Amino acid sequence: MTHSAAPPVVIAIDSFKGSIRAADAAHAIAEGWRSVEPGREIILCPMADGGEGTLEAFAAAIPGAQQMSSWLLLPATHDAPNGTGVVELASTSGIELLGTPPKLRPWDADTRGFGEAIAAALTHGVSRLILGIGSSASTDGGAGMLTALGAHFTDAAGRPIAPGARGLATVAHVHLQNLAPLPPGGVTVLTDVTSPLLGERGAAAVFGPQKGATPGDIPLLDTALARYADLLEVDPDSPGAGAAGGTGFGLLAWGAHLVPGAPAVAQLIDLPARLAAASLVITGEGSFDASSAAGKTVAYVQDLATTHGVPVALVAGHVAADVPRSGLLDWVSLTDLAGSSARALAEPARWLRNAGSLLARRLNG
């Protein structure tokens, strides 16, 4: 039996890292639900925190969003009359672009591609920018990005520095007179990383190994970043300066504003208002474990739903046995559905569709 007049179901799910992106996961769950209850309105609000899938999250949730060559144009609004440009580091300078498995280049990878996409959005004339800076491949402090936006970095002899962290080891002068101005509505940077640029909690020490840096590389990378930081009028201890291999620092130098990713995405895709009118929200991620309650997207969606008095169902690739499920109306583990994690990972869309239909049957029974 269908209930076309029932309040909508909102699907606000994160990506299943290494398996399926948030937008595709949301579509699959919706297909499964509609196979049981075709008349129910389902609102897709795939979530992201600034990393891979951020562009897709906006594209799926905001009507009229237009994919440009390397960035996304959101429609004009009262506070952004020429539209908003969304640029994702993951799809322009991200580690996923280095192949599978990635051919890591800890000293030479840079953020120039990210900067070129930002420059393209500025040339288009957008009123404001939203930048997601997760999944970076480099530790260049955002120097490649700033170069693409008009900055010029040289060594002691006045020669342009090499790309990547290698160039930071020789940088002696910075020229910002030709740096592109911020758009009228400013630049908002989405990141859940609060690390400083330097030191044991900094970009090199914490994230360098993910980008291929050896234990011997770490102090050298940190020294190179410190040399670079001395040339820019930004506090390297600023929260988020170490995000994306120091790209957060470079964006602060440009004048951008860093904010926590998941709450900002939720506001920009109007998730609070959508939840206020919903009868159920389905959220989830690849692995629901103890870290899920420590500020991840799923915890944020749960808290927001609780504020609006909306019940929450969870879909996850794996649900840890020791994690409290209080506050959840229902939950589904894809591993349990598929019979093994390997089978769930091999066909995530299939098992997400099954999860959607299972929830529809249970919650409409």
Tab-separated table of C-alpha atoms in Angstrom:
chain	number	residue	atom	x	y	z
A	1	MET	CA	0.000	0.000	0.000
A	2	THR	CA	1.345	3.438	-0.863
A	3	HIS	CA	1.041	6.655	1.114
A	4	SER	CA	1.440	9.489	-1.375
A	5	ALA	CA	0.296	12.067	1.197
A	6	ALA	CA	2.797	10.966	3.836
A	7	PRO	CA	5.647	13.352	4.672
A	8	PRO	CA	8.811	12.719	2.661
A	9	VAL	CA	11.733	10.474	3.485
A	10	VAL	CA	15.068	12.286	3.425
A	11	ILE	CA	18.216	10.366	2.509
A	12	ALA	CA	21.241	12.194	3.943
A	13	ILE	CA	24.017	9.655	3.566
A	14	ASP	CA	27.788	10.005	3.406
A	15	SER	CA	30.012	8.241	0.893
A	16	PHE	CA	31.137	4.661	1.539
A	17	LYS	CA	34.854	5.344	1.234
A	18	GLY	CA	36.524	3.276	-1.484
A	19	SER	CA	33.201	1.730	-2.453
A	20	ILE	CA	30.470	4.142	-3.601
A	21	ARG	CA	29.978	7.885	-3.577
A	22	ALA	CA	27.303	9.555	-1.500
A	23	ALA	CA	25.111	10.594	-4.444
A	24	ASP	CA	25.117	7.073	-5.909
A	25	ALA	CA	24.449	5.534	-2.494
A	26	ALA	CA	21.467	7.834	-1.953
A	27	HIS	CA	20.042	6.977	-5.388
A	28	ALA	CA	20.393	3.242	-4.719
A	29	ILE	CA	18.598	3.413	-1.362
A	30	ALA	CA	15.834	5.494	-2.949
A	31	GLU	CA	15.395	2.924	-5.743
A	32	GLY	CA	15.023	0.188	-3.154
A	33	TRP	CA	12.468	2.127	-1.124
A	34	ARG	CA	10.416	3.007	-4.226
A	35	SER	CA	10.281	-0.663	-5.215
A	36	VAL	CA	8.158	-1.173	-2.095
A	37	GLU	CA	6.451	2.205	-1.771
A	38	PRO	CA	6.488	4.026	-5.124
A	39	GLY	CA	4.199	6.811	-3.975
A	40	ARG	CA	6.373	8.141	-1.157
A	41	GLU	CA	8.252	11.371	-1.834
A	42	ILE	CA	11.985	10.852	-1.314
A	43	ILE	CA	14.376	13.778	-1.037
A	44	LEU	CA	18.019	13.060	-1.792
A	45	CYS	CA	20.503	15.020	0.303
A	46	PRO	CA	23.818	13.191	-0.120
A	47	MET	CA	26.311	14.534	2.383
A	48	ALA	CA	29.995	15.374	2.238
A	49	ASP	CA	32.551	17.048	4.471
A	50	GLY	CA	34.669	18.735	1.808
A	51	GLY	CA	36.399	15.635	0.455
A	52	GLU	CA	35.605	13.380	-2.464
A	53	GLY	CA	31.943	13.588	-3.455
A	54	THR	CA	31.383	17.206	-2.387
A	55	LEU	CA	30.528	18.361	-5.918
A	56	GLU	CA	28.164	15.430	-6.382
A	57	ALA	CA	26.444	16.185	-3.090
A	58	PHE	CA	25.648	19.723	-4.201
A	59	ALA	CA	24.689	18.636	-7.711
A	60	ALA	CA	22.224	16.056	-6.380
A	61	ALA	CA	20.654	18.288	-3.740
A	62	ILE	CA	20.382	21.697	-5.433
A	63	PRO	CA	18.024	22.036	-8.437
A	64	GLY	CA	19.589	23.897	-11.329
A	65	ALA	CA	23.193	23.131	-10.385
A	66	GLN	CA	25.288	23.087	-13.564
A	67	GLN	CA	28.462	21.051	-14.049
A	68	MET	CA	31.179	23.152	-15.671
A	69	SER	CA	34.481	21.768	-16.972
A	70	SER	CA	36.161	21.364	-13.572
A	71	TRP	CA	33.738	22.936	-11.102
A	72	LEU	CA	30.039	23.252	-10.284
A	73	LEU	CA	27.883	26.362	-10.739
A	74	LEU	CA	25.040	26.759	-8.276
A	75	PRO	CA	22.061	28.938	-9.302
A	76	ALA	CA	21.845	32.623	-8.432
A	77	THR	CA	20.445	33.537	-5.020
A	78	HIS	CA	19.774	36.800	-3.202
A	79	ASP	CA	23.235	36.773	-1.608
A	80	ALA	CA	24.987	35.372	-4.696
A	81	PRO	CA	23.332	37.040	-7.725
A	82	ASN	CA	25.895	35.636	-10.162
A	83	GLY	CA	25.779	32.156	-8.705
A	84	THR	CA	28.149	30.221	-6.472
A	85	GLY	CA	31.110	28.206	-7.692
A	86	VAL	CA	31.914	24.921	-5.957
A	87	VAL	CA	35.395	23.495	-6.472
A	88	GLU	CA	36.640	20.197	-5.052
A	89	LEU	CA	40.336	19.567	-4.482
A	90	ALA	CA	39.749	15.807	-4.674
A	91	SER	CA	38.717	15.969	-8.340
A	92	THR	CA	41.340	18.523	-9.420
A	93	SER	CA	44.480	17.769	-7.378
A	94	GLY	CA	43.401	14.755	-5.343
A	95	ILE	CA	45.190	11.569	-4.455
A	96	GLU	CA	42.646	9.530	-6.452
A	97	LEU	CA	44.023	11.130	-9.638
A	98	LEU	CA	47.388	9.405	-9.141
A	99	GLY	CA	46.065	6.021	-10.216
A	100	THR	CA	44.933	2.816	-8.503
A	101	PRO	CA	46.910	2.143	-6.445
A	102	PRO	CA	48.099	5.779	-6.470
A	103	LYS	CA	51.666	6.527	-7.565
A	104	LEU	CA	52.405	8.785	-4.607
A	105	ARG	CA	54.660	11.834	-5.127
A	106	PRO	CA	55.209	13.356	-1.666
A	107	TRP	CA	57.739	15.946	-2.864
A	108	ASP	CA	56.393	16.805	-6.307
A	109	ALA	CA	52.576	16.592	-6.229
A	110	ASP	CA	51.000	20.046	-6.019
A	111	THR	CA	47.687	21.910	-5.951
A	112	ARG	CA	47.950	23.813	-9.226
A	113	GLY	CA	45.005	21.971	-10.793
A	114	PHE	CA	42.831	23.001	-7.857
A	115	GLY	CA	43.887	26.622	-8.336
A	116	GLU	CA	43.188	26.470	-12.071
A	117	ALA	CA	39.619	25.291	-11.392
A	118	ILE	CA	39.157	28.120	-8.875
A	119	ALA	CA	40.488	30.583	-11.442
A	120	ALA	CA	38.003	29.265	-14.016
A	121	ALA	CA	35.118	29.875	-11.625
A	122	LEU	CA	36.377	33.399	-10.922
A	123	THR	CA	36.684	34.110	-14.646
A	124	HIS	CA	33.068	33.002	-15.057
A	125	GLY	CA	32.153	35.736	-12.586
A	126	VAL	CA	30.670	33.817	-9.641
A	127	SER	CA	29.575	35.847	-6.632
A	128	ARG	CA	31.118	33.468	-4.111
A	129	LEU	CA	33.120	30.264	-3.850
A	130	ILE	CA	32.732	27.094	-1.810
A	131	LEU	CA	35.884	24.971	-1.745
A	132	GLY	CA	36.197	21.383	-0.494
A	133	ILE	CA	39.766	20.439	0.390
A	134	GLY	CA	39.747	16.772	1.392
A	135	SER	CA	41.688	13.923	-0.288
A	136	SER	CA	44.768	15.918	-1.252
A	137	ALA	CA	47.845	14.337	-2.819
A	138	SER	CA	50.405	16.998	-1.925
A	139	THR	CA	52.150	18.853	0.898
A	140	ASP	CA	52.768	22.096	-0.964
A	141	GLY	CA	51.044	24.462	1.464
A	142	GLY	CA	48.684	25.514	-1.305
A	143	ALA	CA	51.539	27.176	-3.205
A	144	GLY	CA	50.500	25.550	-6.489
A	145	MET	CA	46.949	26.813	-6.002
A	146	LEU	CA	48.145	30.346	-5.214
A	147	THR	CA	50.425	30.273	-8.271
A	148	ALA	CA	47.444	29.436	-10.496
A	149	LEU	CA	45.646	32.414	-8.925
A	150	GLY	CA	48.467	34.807	-9.802
A	151	ALA	CA	51.001	34.539	-6.971
A	152	HIS	CA	54.681	34.131	-7.817
A	153	PHE	CA	57.212	32.234	-5.677
A	154	THR	CA	60.958	32.469	-6.324
A	155	ASP	CA	64.222	31.193	-4.830
A	156	ALA	CA	67.150	33.309	-3.629
A	157	ALA	CA	68.311	33.795	-7.226
A	158	GLY	CA	64.881	35.007	-8.344
A	159	ARG	CA	64.024	31.839	-10.243
A	160	PRO	CA	60.547	30.255	-10.028
A	161	ILE	CA	60.507	27.427	-7.510
A	162	ALA	CA	59.789	23.832	-8.471
A	163	PRO	CA	56.245	22.496	-8.016
A	164	GLY	CA	55.239	20.762	-4.795
A	165	ALA	CA	56.999	20.602	-1.457
A	166	ARG	CA	60.311	20.386	-3.310
A	167	GLY	CA	59.916	24.023	-4.283
A	168	LEU	CA	59.095	25.110	-0.737
A	169	ALA	CA	62.511	23.878	0.365
A	170	THR	CA	64.102	26.641	-1.750
A	171	VAL	CA	61.497	29.421	-1.617
A	172	ALA	CA	62.891	32.824	-0.631
A	173	HIS	CA	60.451	35.398	-1.985
A	174	VAL	CA	56.699	35.634	-2.483
A	175	HIS	CA	54.992	38.095	-4.822
A	176	LEU	CA	51.262	38.527	-4.281
A	177	GLN	CA	50.587	41.736	-6.210
A	178	ASN	CA	48.915	39.825	-9.055
A	179	LEU	CA	46.949	37.459	-6.818
A	180	ALA	CA	43.311	37.280	-7.889
A	181	PRO	CA	40.927	39.106	-5.536
A	182	LEU	CA	38.290	37.174	-3.623
A	183	PRO	CA	34.826	37.164	-5.188
A	184	PRO	CA	32.340	39.672	-3.661
A	185	GLY	CA	30.677	37.036	-1.454
A	186	GLY	CA	33.965	35.634	-0.226
A	187	VAL	CA	35.383	32.105	-0.122
A	188	THR	CA	34.151	29.403	2.258
A	189	VAL	CA	36.424	26.385	2.717
A	190	LEU	CA	34.953	23.072	3.872
A	191	THR	CA	37.238	20.954	6.025
A	192	ASP	CA	36.899	18.873	9.168
A	193	VAL	CA	40.670	19.001	9.780
A	194	THR	CA	41.748	21.418	12.524
A	195	SER	CA	45.491	20.659	12.467
A	196	PRO	CA	48.026	23.503	12.424
A	197	LEU	CA	50.490	23.782	9.566
A	198	LEU	CA	53.647	22.755	11.455
A	199	GLY	CA	54.902	20.444	14.165
A	200	GLU	CA	53.868	17.054	15.469
A	201	ARG	CA	50.183	17.777	14.745
A	202	GLY	CA	50.903	19.485	11.439
A	203	ALA	CA	50.471	18.743	7.757
A	204	ALA	CA	53.712	16.808	7.271
A	205	ALA	CA	53.647	14.760	10.465
A	206	VAL	CA	49.994	13.761	10.461
A	207	PHE	CA	49.118	13.534	6.779
A	208	GLY	CA	52.485	13.228	5.028
A	209	PRO	CA	52.608	9.418	5.336
A	210	GLN	CA	49.254	9.141	3.545
A	211	LYS	CA	50.843	11.013	0.639
A	212	GLY	CA	53.912	8.784	0.493
A	213	ALA	CA	56.285	10.596	2.854
A	214	THR	CA	58.794	8.378	4.674
A	215	PRO	CA	59.819	8.935	8.322
A	216	GLY	CA	62.933	10.619	6.981
A	217	ASP	CA	60.870	12.930	4.772
A	218	ILE	CA	58.677	14.252	7.586
A	219	PRO	CA	61.138	16.672	9.272
A	220	LEU	CA	62.355	17.877	5.877
A	221	LEU	CA	58.806	18.567	4.714
A	222	ASP	CA	58.054	20.363	7.978
A	223	THR	CA	61.147	22.538	7.551
A	224	ALA	CA	60.117	23.384	3.981
A	225	LEU	CA	56.626	24.343	5.129
A	226	ALA	CA	58.098	26.505	7.916
A	227	ARG	CA	60.294	28.318	5.382
A	228	TYR	CA	57.217	28.983	3.261
A	229	ALA	CA	55.116	30.067	6.264
A	230	ASP	CA	57.696	32.711	7.213
A	231	LEU	CA	56.942	34.506	3.919
A	232	LEU	CA	53.178	34.806	4.346
A	233	GLU	CA	51.275	36.887	6.897
A	234	VAL	CA	49.224	34.033	8.321
A	235	ASP	CA	49.594	32.299	11.680
A	236	PRO	CA	50.674	28.708	10.933
A	237	ASP	CA	48.998	27.657	14.207
A	238	SER	CA	45.568	28.678	12.866
A	239	PRO	CA	43.097	25.769	13.135
A	240	GLY	CA	42.869	24.070	9.751
A	241	ALA	CA	46.103	25.563	8.392
A	242	GLY	CA	47.462	22.031	8.034
A	243	ALA	CA	44.423	20.735	6.141
A	244	ALA	CA	45.080	19.171	2.721
A	245	GLY	CA	48.863	19.301	3.009
A	246	GLY	CA	48.782	22.938	4.082
A	247	THR	CA	46.277	24.048	1.435
A	248	GLY	CA	44.238	25.425	4.337
A	249	PHE	CA	47.180	27.728	5.120
A	250	GLY	CA	47.396	28.907	1.517
A	251	LEU	CA	43.668	29.630	1.452
A	252	LEU	CA	43.906	31.583	4.716
A	253	ALA	CA	46.670	33.632	3.085
A	254	TRP	CA	44.269	34.411	0.231
A	255	GLY	CA	41.627	35.552	2.721
A	256	ALA	CA	39.310	32.546	2.708
A	257	HIS	CA	37.255	31.391	5.701
A	258	LEU	CA	37.607	27.794	6.943
A	259	VAL	CA	34.518	26.089	8.399
A	260	PRO	CA	33.619	22.534	9.527
A	261	GLY	CA	32.553	20.617	6.431
A	262	ALA	CA	29.448	18.609	7.327
A	263	PRO	CA	27.464	21.403	9.042
A	264	ALA	CA	28.284	23.823	6.223
A	265	VAL	CA	27.198	21.358	3.536
A	266	ALA	CA	23.988	20.688	5.472
A	267	GLN	CA	23.158	24.386	5.593
A	268	LEU	CA	24.021	24.969	1.945
A	269	ILE	CA	21.791	22.112	0.732
A	270	ASP	CA	19.026	23.268	3.111
A	271	LEU	CA	19.030	20.020	5.092
A	272	PRO	CA	17.542	21.503	8.307
A	273	ALA	CA	14.429	22.735	6.471
A	274	ARG	CA	14.072	19.451	4.604
A	275	LEU	CA	14.302	17.489	7.836
A	276	ALA	CA	11.729	19.718	9.512
A	277	ALA	CA	9.132	18.514	6.990
A	278	ALA	CA	10.241	14.857	6.891
A	279	SER	CA	8.825	11.716	8.455
A	280	LEU	CA	12.157	9.854	8.420
A	281	VAL	CA	15.804	10.446	7.633
A	282	ILE	CA	18.086	7.679	6.409
A	283	THR	CA	21.758	8.317	7.055
A	284	GLY	CA	24.873	6.174	6.977
A	285	GLU	CA	28.469	5.587	5.924
A	286	GLY	CA	30.884	2.797	5.125
A	287	SER	CA	31.622	1.788	8.700
A	288	PHE	CA	29.500	2.725	11.702
A	289	ASP	CA	31.836	2.444	14.668
A	290	ALA	CA	33.029	4.345	17.734
A	291	SER	CA	34.484	7.163	15.611
A	292	SER	CA	31.065	7.776	14.065
A	293	ALA	CA	29.929	9.500	17.237
A	294	ALA	CA	32.981	11.779	17.285
A	295	GLY	CA	31.826	14.492	14.924
A	296	LYS	CA	31.441	12.563	11.695
A	297	THR	CA	28.681	13.304	9.197
A	298	VAL	CA	26.357	10.583	10.508
A	299	ALA	CA	26.501	11.948	14.069
A	300	TYR	CA	25.764	15.438	12.797
A	301	VAL	CA	22.726	14.250	10.820
A	302	GLN	CA	21.482	12.305	13.856
A	303	ASP	CA	21.781	15.364	16.084
A	304	LEU	CA	20.024	17.553	13.532
A	305	ALA	CA	17.206	15.027	13.124
A	306	THR	CA	16.778	14.779	16.894
A	307	THR	CA	16.445	18.558	17.075
A	308	HIS	CA	13.543	18.360	14.622
A	309	GLY	CA	11.990	15.290	16.218
A	310	VAL	CA	12.559	13.149	13.118
A	311	PRO	CA	13.301	9.411	13.513
A	312	VAL	CA	16.580	8.124	12.089
A	313	ALA	CA	17.383	4.905	10.222
A	314	LEU	CA	20.966	3.867	9.502
A	315	VAL	CA	22.494	2.066	6.526
A	316	ALA	CA	26.182	1.186	6.823
A	317	GLY	CA	28.581	-1.157	5.127
A	318	HIS	CA	29.527	-2.497	8.533
A	319	VAL	CA	27.927	-1.859	11.926
A	320	ALA	CA	30.306	-2.507	14.820
A	321	ALA	CA	28.819	-4.767	17.491
A	322	ASP	CA	29.930	-2.562	20.391
A	323	VAL	CA	28.420	0.711	19.135
A	324	PRO	CA	25.235	1.864	20.933
A	325	ARG	CA	22.281	2.130	18.580
A	326	SER	CA	20.187	4.289	20.856
A	327	GLY	CA	18.370	6.954	18.900
A	328	LEU	CA	18.063	4.767	15.802
A	329	LEU	CA	14.615	3.667	14.682
A	330	ASP	CA	16.184	0.910	12.578
A	331	TRP	CA	19.517	-0.029	11.060
A	332	VAL	CA	20.854	-2.221	8.245
A	333	SER	CA	24.354	-3.610	7.733
A	334	LEU	CA	25.289	-4.296	4.102
A	335	THR	CA	27.792	-6.889	5.312
A	336	ASP	CA	24.985	-8.765	7.046
A	337	LEU	CA	22.719	-8.473	4.006
A	338	ALA	CA	25.393	-9.661	1.578
A	339	GLY	CA	26.782	-12.367	3.841
A	340	SER	CA	30.315	-10.944	3.851
A	341	SER	CA	32.130	-7.634	3.588
A	342	ALA	CA	33.763	-8.771	0.329
A	343	ARG	CA	30.389	-9.338	-1.327
A	344	ALA	CA	29.056	-6.024	0.004
A	345	LEU	CA	32.093	-4.139	-1.323
A	346	ALA	CA	31.878	-5.877	-4.711
A	347	GLU	CA	28.311	-4.706	-5.389
A	348	PRO	CA	27.520	-1.776	-3.084
A	349	ALA	CA	24.654	-0.376	-5.185
A	350	ARG	CA	22.886	-3.749	-5.221
A	351	TRP	CA	23.021	-4.130	-1.455
A	352	LEU	CA	22.068	-0.501	-0.864
A	353	ARG	CA	18.952	-1.052	-2.996
A	354	ASN	CA	18.204	-4.130	-0.895
A	355	ALA	CA	18.681	-2.066	2.262
A	356	GLY	CA	16.251	0.582	0.986
A	357	SER	CA	13.559	-1.977	0.208
A	358	LEU	CA	14.122	-3.744	3.540
A	359	LEU	CA	13.689	-0.500	5.481
A	360	ALA	CA	10.547	0.354	3.508
A	361	ARG	CA	9.002	-3.012	4.338
A	362	ARG	CA	9.946	-2.883	8.006
A	363	LEU	CA	8.904	0.715	8.617
A	364	ASN	CA	5.658	0.477	6.660
A	365	GLY	CA	4.620	-2.843	8.093
